[in-house]
Every structure is written in structure tokens, then in C-alpha cells.
Amino acid sequence: FWLGAPHRSRGVMSEAARAVCDWALRPEGLELSRIFWRAIAGNIGSASVARSCGFRFEGLSRAALPHRDQRLDAWCATLLATDSRDPQPGWPAPLEALR
């Protein structure tokens, strides 16, 4: 997901991501059992959205994402159909401070 700078920090992306995840995990939707999220390590905005949707942080994947002429590390998280949608602990700082 991506959102233009003038529209950030309003909860729009969290609301949209939550709606898409809920639909994708429901039997009436795509009936997925798992959704995988990743972003360039340190991307606090993207991680905040994933955390707010209930994704569980799983770790760092080294050199996982191509970016211009290099490969960057990625933060990775998942959301299972059976998971609570409440924000979960275990995210890297400063996201842990958002509790």
C-alpha cells in the first residue's frame, strides 16, 4: 500500500487495509488463511498501518527488497484468519512506544 503525503496520519490507510484484510480472510471473501506483509526496514509509516491491523511482527529478512540499484532489508509480519485484529506487541522500536 502507498498513500500520498498530504493524506497521511489521518487513519485512512489503516481503515482501508483493515477492510481489505478482513474481506480477504473471510469465507465470503478470498478465504485466505494468511496475509504476509513486508516493507523496507525502518518504514515506520507502513509498519504502523500493519501493526494497527493486527499483524504480528516476525522479523527481518536480509536483502529482501530491491530498491533502485541495491537490495534492502525488510521487516516482515503476518496476519492469520484466526488472529485478533488488535495491535500486537513485539514490533521494533519506536513502534512499541505506540501502545
Backbone as a printed PyTorch tensor [residue, N CA C, xyz], in Angstrom:
tensor([[[  0.8230,  -1.1740,   0.0000],
         [  0.0000,   0.0000,   0.0000],
         [  0.8700,   1.2410,   0.0000]],

        [[  0.3150,   2.3060,  -0.5080],
         [  1.0210,   3.5870,  -0.5800],
         [ -0.0270,   4.6850,  -0.5330]],

        [[  0.3180,   5.7850,   0.1390],
         [ -0.5940,   6.9070,   0.2520],
         [  0.1980,   8.1960,   0.1360]],

        [[ -0.2930,   9.1400,  -0.6470],
         [  0.3840,  10.4180,  -0.8340],
         [  0.5420,  11.1780,   0.4730]],

        [[  1.6300,  11.9030,   0.5950],
         [  1.9740,  12.6290,   1.8230],
         [  0.8480,  13.5090,   2.3670]],

        [[  0.1030,  14.2380,   1.5360],
         [ -0.9400,  15.1060,   2.0920],
         [ -2.0610,  14.3490,   2.8180]],

        [[ -2.1640,  13.0470,   2.6020],
         [ -3.2690,  12.2680,   3.1610],
         [ -2.8440,  11.3580,   4.3040]],

        [[ -1.5750,  11.4010,   4.6810],
         [ -1.0650,  10.5210,   5.7380],
         [ -1.4510,  11.0230,   7.1270]],

        [[ -1.3430,  10.1270,   8.0960],
         [ -1.5880,  10.4140,   9.5210],
         [ -3.0400,  10.7820,   9.8160]],

        [[ -3.9590,  10.2790,   9.0250],
         [ -5.3870,  10.5070,   9.2490],
         [ -6.1450,   9.2050,   9.5140]],

        [[ -5.4480,   8.0810,   9.4430],
         [ -6.0850,   6.7900,   9.6590],
         [ -6.7330,   6.1970,   8.4230]],

        [[ -6.6100,   6.9010,   7.2990],
         [ -7.2420,   6.4360,   6.0530],
         [ -6.6630,   5.0950,   5.6110]],

        [[ -5.3520,   4.9810,   5.5930],
         [ -4.7270,   3.7510,   5.1200],
         [ -4.9890,   2.5990,   6.0810]],

        [[ -4.9620,   2.8500,   7.3800],
         [ -5.2530,   1.7840,   8.3420],
         [ -6.6690,   1.2610,   8.1560]],

        [[ -7.6130,   2.1550,   7.9700],
         [ -9.0030,   1.7550,   7.7650],
         [ -9.1530,   0.9370,   6.4790]],

        [[ -8.5210,   1.3860,   5.4170],
         [ -8.6060,   0.6710,   4.1370],
         [ -7.9250,  -0.6930,   4.2200]],

        [[ -6.7430,  -0.7450,   4.8150],
         [ -6.0130,  -2.0100,   4.9370],
         [ -6.7870,  -2.9980,   5.7980]],

        [[ -7.3750,  -2.5160,   6.8820],
         [ -8.1730,  -3.3740,   7.7650],
         [ -9.3650,  -3.9630,   7.0050]],

        [[-10.0370,  -3.1410,   6.2120],
         [-11.1930,  -3.6150,   5.4410],
         [-10.7770,  -4.6730,   4.4210]],

        [[ -9.6700,  -4.4480,   3.7270],
         [ -9.2000,  -5.4120,   2.7240],
         [ -8.7750,  -6.7130,   3.3980]],

        [[ -8.0560,  -6.6180,   4.5060],
         [ -7.6180,  -7.8280,   5.2130],
         [ -8.8070,  -8.6240,   5.7280]],

        [[ -9.7710,  -7.9360,   6.3340],
         [-10.9580,  -8.6290,   6.8410],
         [-11.6950,  -9.3470,   5.7140]],

        [[-11.8670,  -8.6710,   4.5860],
         [-12.5350,  -9.2830,   3.4390],
         [-11.7410, -10.4850,   2.9140]],

        [[-10.4330, -10.3300,   2.7750],
         [ -9.6040, -11.3970,   2.2020],
         [ -9.5720, -12.6420,   3.0800]],

        [[ -9.7390, -12.4780,   4.3860],
         [ -9.6660, -13.6140,   5.3000],
         [-11.0270, -14.2780,   5.5600]],

        [[-12.1020, -13.6420,   5.1600],
         [-13.4560, -14.1830,   5.3880],
         [-13.8160, -15.2650,   4.3720]],

        [[-14.6490, -16.2240,   4.7760],
         [-15.1300, -17.2360,   3.8240],
         [-15.8880, -16.6160,   2.6490]],

        [[-16.5690, -15.4900,   2.8870],
         [-17.3080, -14.8280,   1.8060],
         [-16.3860, -14.0120,   0.8980]],

        [[-15.1450, -13.8330,   1.3190],
         [-14.1600, -13.0810,   0.5300],
         [-13.2400, -14.0510,  -0.1980]],

        [[-11.9490, -13.8640,  -0.0230],
         [-10.9740, -14.7530,  -0.6640],
         [-10.7070, -16.0180,   0.1460]],

        [[-11.1240, -16.0090,   1.4070],
         [-10.9260, -17.1360,   2.3150],
         [ -9.4410, -17.5190,   2.4450]],

        [[ -8.5920, -16.5070,   2.5040],
         [ -7.1720, -16.7580,   2.7450],
         [ -6.9820, -17.1800,   4.1930]],

        [[ -5.9440, -17.9340,   4.4550],
         [ -5.6480, -18.3010,   5.8360],
         [ -4.5500, -17.4170,   6.4160]],

        [[ -3.8110, -16.7060,   5.5340],
         [ -2.6500, -15.9380,   5.9830],
         [ -2.3710, -14.8080,   5.0010]],

        [[ -2.0520, -13.6320,   5.5510],
         [ -1.6070, -12.5000,   4.7310],
         [ -0.2100, -12.1140,   5.2070]],

        [[  0.6850, -11.9600,   4.2670],
         [  2.0870, -11.6250,   4.5480],
         [  2.3340, -10.1660,   4.2020]],

        [[  2.9980,  -9.4410,   5.1020],
         [  3.3370,  -8.0310,   4.8870],
         [  4.8420,  -7.8810,   4.9980]],

        [[  5.4060,  -7.0150,   4.1730],
         [  6.8080,  -6.6420,   4.3500],
         [  7.0090,  -5.2420,   3.8030]],

        [[  7.9970,  -4.5690,   4.3710],
         [  8.3590,  -3.2150,   3.9560],
         [  9.8350,  -3.0090,   4.2710]],

        [[ 10.4110,  -2.0310,   3.6460],
         [ 11.8090,  -1.7220,   3.9260],
         [ 11.9760,  -1.4770,   5.4190]],

        [[ 12.9480,  -2.1250,   6.0260],
         [ 13.2070,  -1.9740,   7.4610],
         [ 13.3560,  -0.4930,   7.7890]],

        [[ 12.6280,  -0.0650,   8.8070],
         [ 12.6450,   1.3300,   9.2090],
         [ 11.4860,   2.1420,   8.6820]],

        [[ 10.6600,   1.5550,   7.8260],
         [  9.4950,   2.2710,   7.2830],
         [  8.4030,   2.2750,   8.3600]],

        [[  8.4870,   3.2710,   9.2310],
         [  7.5960,   3.3560,  10.3850],
         [  6.1370,   3.5270,   9.9610]],

        [[  5.8800,   4.3240,   8.9320],
         [  4.5090,   4.5440,   8.4850],
         [  3.8290,   3.2620,   8.0640]],

        [[  4.4860,   2.4810,   7.2300],
         [  3.9150,   1.2230,   6.7590],
         [  3.7580,   0.2390,   7.9140]],

        [[  4.7580,   0.1730,   8.7730],
         [  4.6920,  -0.7330,   9.9150],
         [  3.5680,  -0.3350,  10.8710]],

        [[  3.3340,   0.9510,  11.0260],
         [  2.2470,   1.4140,  11.8980],
         [  0.8960,   0.9470,  11.3790]],

        [[  0.7240,   0.9890,  10.0690],
         [ -0.5220,   0.5090,   9.4660],
         [ -0.6710,  -0.9920,   9.7030]],

        [[  0.3650,  -1.7600,   9.4160],
         [  0.3020,  -3.2110,   9.6030],
         [  0.0270,  -3.5580,  11.0680]],

        [[  0.7270,  -2.9000,  11.9730],
         [  0.5320,  -3.1480,  13.4080],
         [ -0.9050,  -2.8360,  13.8190]],

        [[ -1.4620,  -1.7350,  13.3120],
         [ -2.8220,  -1.3420,  13.6910],
         [ -3.8700,  -2.3360,  13.1830]],

        [[ -3.5230,  -3.1040,  12.1590],
         [ -4.4370,  -4.1110,  11.6050],
         [ -4.3100,  -5.4560,  12.3130]],

        [[ -3.3670,  -5.5720,  13.2470],
         [ -3.1930,  -6.8090,  13.9970],
         [ -2.0940,  -7.7210,  13.4990]],

        [[ -1.3180,  -7.2850,  12.5090],
         [ -0.2160,  -8.1080,  12.0180],
         [  0.7770,  -8.3640,  13.1490]],

        [[  1.3660,  -9.5570,  13.1510],
         [  2.3860,  -9.9310,  14.1280],
         [  3.7490,  -9.8210,  13.4630]],

        [[  4.6430,  -9.0810,  14.0920],
         [  5.9960,  -8.9160,  13.5670],
         [  6.7290, -10.2420,  13.6660]],

        [[  7.3620, -10.6430,  12.5730],
         [  8.0870, -11.9160,  12.5490],
         [  9.5860, -11.7510,  12.4150]],

        [[ 10.0430, -10.5850,  11.9680],
         [ 11.4860, -10.4070,  11.9210],
         [ 11.9820,  -9.6280,  10.7210]],

        [[ 13.2600,  -9.7920,  10.4950],
         [ 13.9790,  -9.0840,   9.4400],
         [ 14.4060, -10.0770,   8.3710]],

        [[ 14.1520,  -9.7400,   7.1370],
         [ 14.6090, -10.5470,   6.0080],
         [ 15.7010,  -9.7440,   5.3080]],

        [[ 16.9150, -10.2680,   5.3470],
         [ 18.0550,  -9.5210,   4.8210],
         [ 18.0440,  -9.4440,   3.2950]],

        [[ 18.3630,  -8.2530,   2.7850],
         [ 18.4730,  -8.0050,   1.3400],
         [ 17.2570,  -8.5370,   0.5760]],

        [[ 16.0730,  -8.3270,   1.1250],
         [ 14.8580,  -8.9280,   0.5700],
         [ 14.1500,  -8.0720,  -0.4720]],

        [[ 14.3330,  -6.7590,  -0.4140],
         [ 13.5730,  -5.8900,  -1.3150],
         [ 14.4840,  -5.0930,  -2.2370]],

        [[ 14.2500,  -5.1830,  -3.5510],
         [ 15.0300,  -4.3540,  -4.4680],
         [ 14.5920,  -2.8950,  -4.3370]],

        [[ 15.5700,  -2.0190,  -4.3280],
         [ 15.2960,  -0.5780,  -4.2410],
         [ 16.3830,   0.1450,  -5.0160]],

        [[ 15.9830,   0.7140,  -6.1350],
         [ 16.9230,   1.3580,  -7.0560],
         [ 18.0080,   0.3630,  -7.4370]],

        [[ 19.2520,   0.6320,  -7.1680],
         [ 20.3370,  -0.2660,  -7.5910],
         [ 20.8640,  -1.1340,  -6.4560]],

        [[ 20.0470,  -1.3620,  -5.4370],
         [ 20.5100,  -2.1730,  -4.3030],
         [ 19.3740,  -3.0310,  -3.7660]],

        [[ 19.6910,  -3.8770,  -2.8330],
         [ 18.6810,  -4.6810,  -2.1410],
         [ 18.7280,  -4.2950,  -0.6720]],

        [[ 17.5490,  -4.0230,  -0.1110],
         [ 17.4580,  -3.5600,   1.2670],
         [ 16.7940,  -4.6060,   2.1560]],

        [[ 17.1020,  -4.5430,   3.4370],
         [ 16.4760,  -5.4230,   4.4160],
         [ 14.9960,  -5.0770,   4.5440]],

        [[ 14.2040,  -6.0780,   4.9040],
         [ 12.7560,  -5.8800,   5.0430],
         [ 12.2710,  -6.3510,   6.4050]],

        [[ 11.3390,  -5.5880,   6.9650],
         [ 10.5890,  -6.0590,   8.1210],
         [  9.4750,  -6.9430,   7.5830]],

        [[  9.1610,  -8.0230,   8.2910],
         [  8.1380,  -8.9680,   7.8480],
         [  7.1390,  -9.2220,   8.9800]],

        [[  5.8840,  -9.3830,   8.6080],
         [  4.8230,  -9.6760,   9.5720],
         [  3.7160, -10.4510,   8.8720]],

        [[  2.8910, -11.1320,   9.6540],
         [  1.7700, -11.8710,   9.0920],
         [  0.4990, -11.6250,   9.9070]],

        [[ -0.6080, -11.8790,   9.2470],
         [ -1.9220, -11.8460,   9.8770],
         [ -2.6340, -13.1260,   9.4770]],

        [[ -3.0380, -13.9170,  10.4680],
         [ -3.7770, -15.1470,  10.2120],
         [ -5.2650, -14.8900,  10.3590]],

        [[ -6.0560, -15.6910,   9.7100],
         [ -7.5060, -15.5500,   9.7820],
         [ -8.0040, -15.6650,  11.2210]],

        [[ -7.2900, -16.4210,  12.0460],
         [ -7.6990, -16.6460,  13.4320],
         [ -7.1460, -15.6090,  14.4090]],

        [[ -6.3200, -14.6960,  13.9370],
         [ -5.7020, -13.6920,  14.8140],
         [ -6.6770, -12.6000,  15.2220]],

        [[ -6.4470, -12.0570,  16.4050],
         [ -7.1420, -10.8450,  16.8320],
         [ -6.6720,  -9.7060,  15.9330]],

        [[ -7.5320,  -8.7330,  15.7080],
         [ -7.1480,  -7.5830,  14.8850],
         [ -6.6160,  -6.4370,  15.7390]],

        [[ -6.4150,  -6.6900,  17.0340],
         [ -5.8480,  -5.6740,  17.9250],
         [ -4.3500,  -5.5410,  17.6830]],

        [[ -3.7860,  -4.3340,  17.8420],
         [ -2.3340,  -4.1590,  17.7070],
         [ -1.5910,  -5.0860,  18.6720]],

        [[ -0.5600,  -5.7160,  18.1730],
         [  0.1930,  -6.6920,  18.9440],
         [  1.5650,  -6.1670,  19.3420]],

        [[  2.0830,  -6.6440,  20.4710],
         [  3.4390,  -6.2520,  20.8860],
         [  4.4870,  -6.9700,  20.0400]],

        [[  5.7250,  -6.5890,  20.2190],
         [  6.8380,  -7.2660,  19.5640],
         [  7.3850,  -6.5640,  18.3440]],

        [[  6.8340,  -5.3930,  18.0170],
         [  7.3370,  -4.6320,  16.8780],
         [  8.5970,  -3.8650,  17.2840]],

        [[  9.4770,  -3.5770,  16.3120],
         [ 10.6840,  -2.8150,  16.6370],
         [ 10.3560,  -1.4180,  17.1790]],

        [[ 11.2370,  -0.9110,  18.0180],
         [ 11.0970,   0.4880,  18.4800],
         [ 11.2460,   1.3760,  17.2500]],

        [[ 10.5580,   2.4530,  17.1160],
         [  9.6890,   3.1150,  18.0860],
         [  8.2400,   2.6730,  18.0250]],

        [[  7.9180,   1.6280,  17.2660],
         [  6.5280,   1.1770,  17.1950],
         [  6.0250,   0.6440,  18.5290]],

        [[  6.9060,   0.0590,  19.3200],
         [  6.4950,  -0.4380,  20.6270],
         [  6.0100,   0.7010,  21.5020]],

        [[  6.4910,   1.9130,  21.2500],
         [  6.0710,   3.0780,  22.0340],
         [  4.6440,   3.4860,  21.7300]],

        [[  4.0370,   2.9300,  20.6760],
         [  2.6810,   3.3020,  20.2790],
         [  1.6100,   2.6200,  21.1210]],

        [[  1.9900,   1.7550,  22.0280],
         [  0.9930,   1.0480,  22.8460],
         [  0.1130,   1.9850,  23.5950]]])
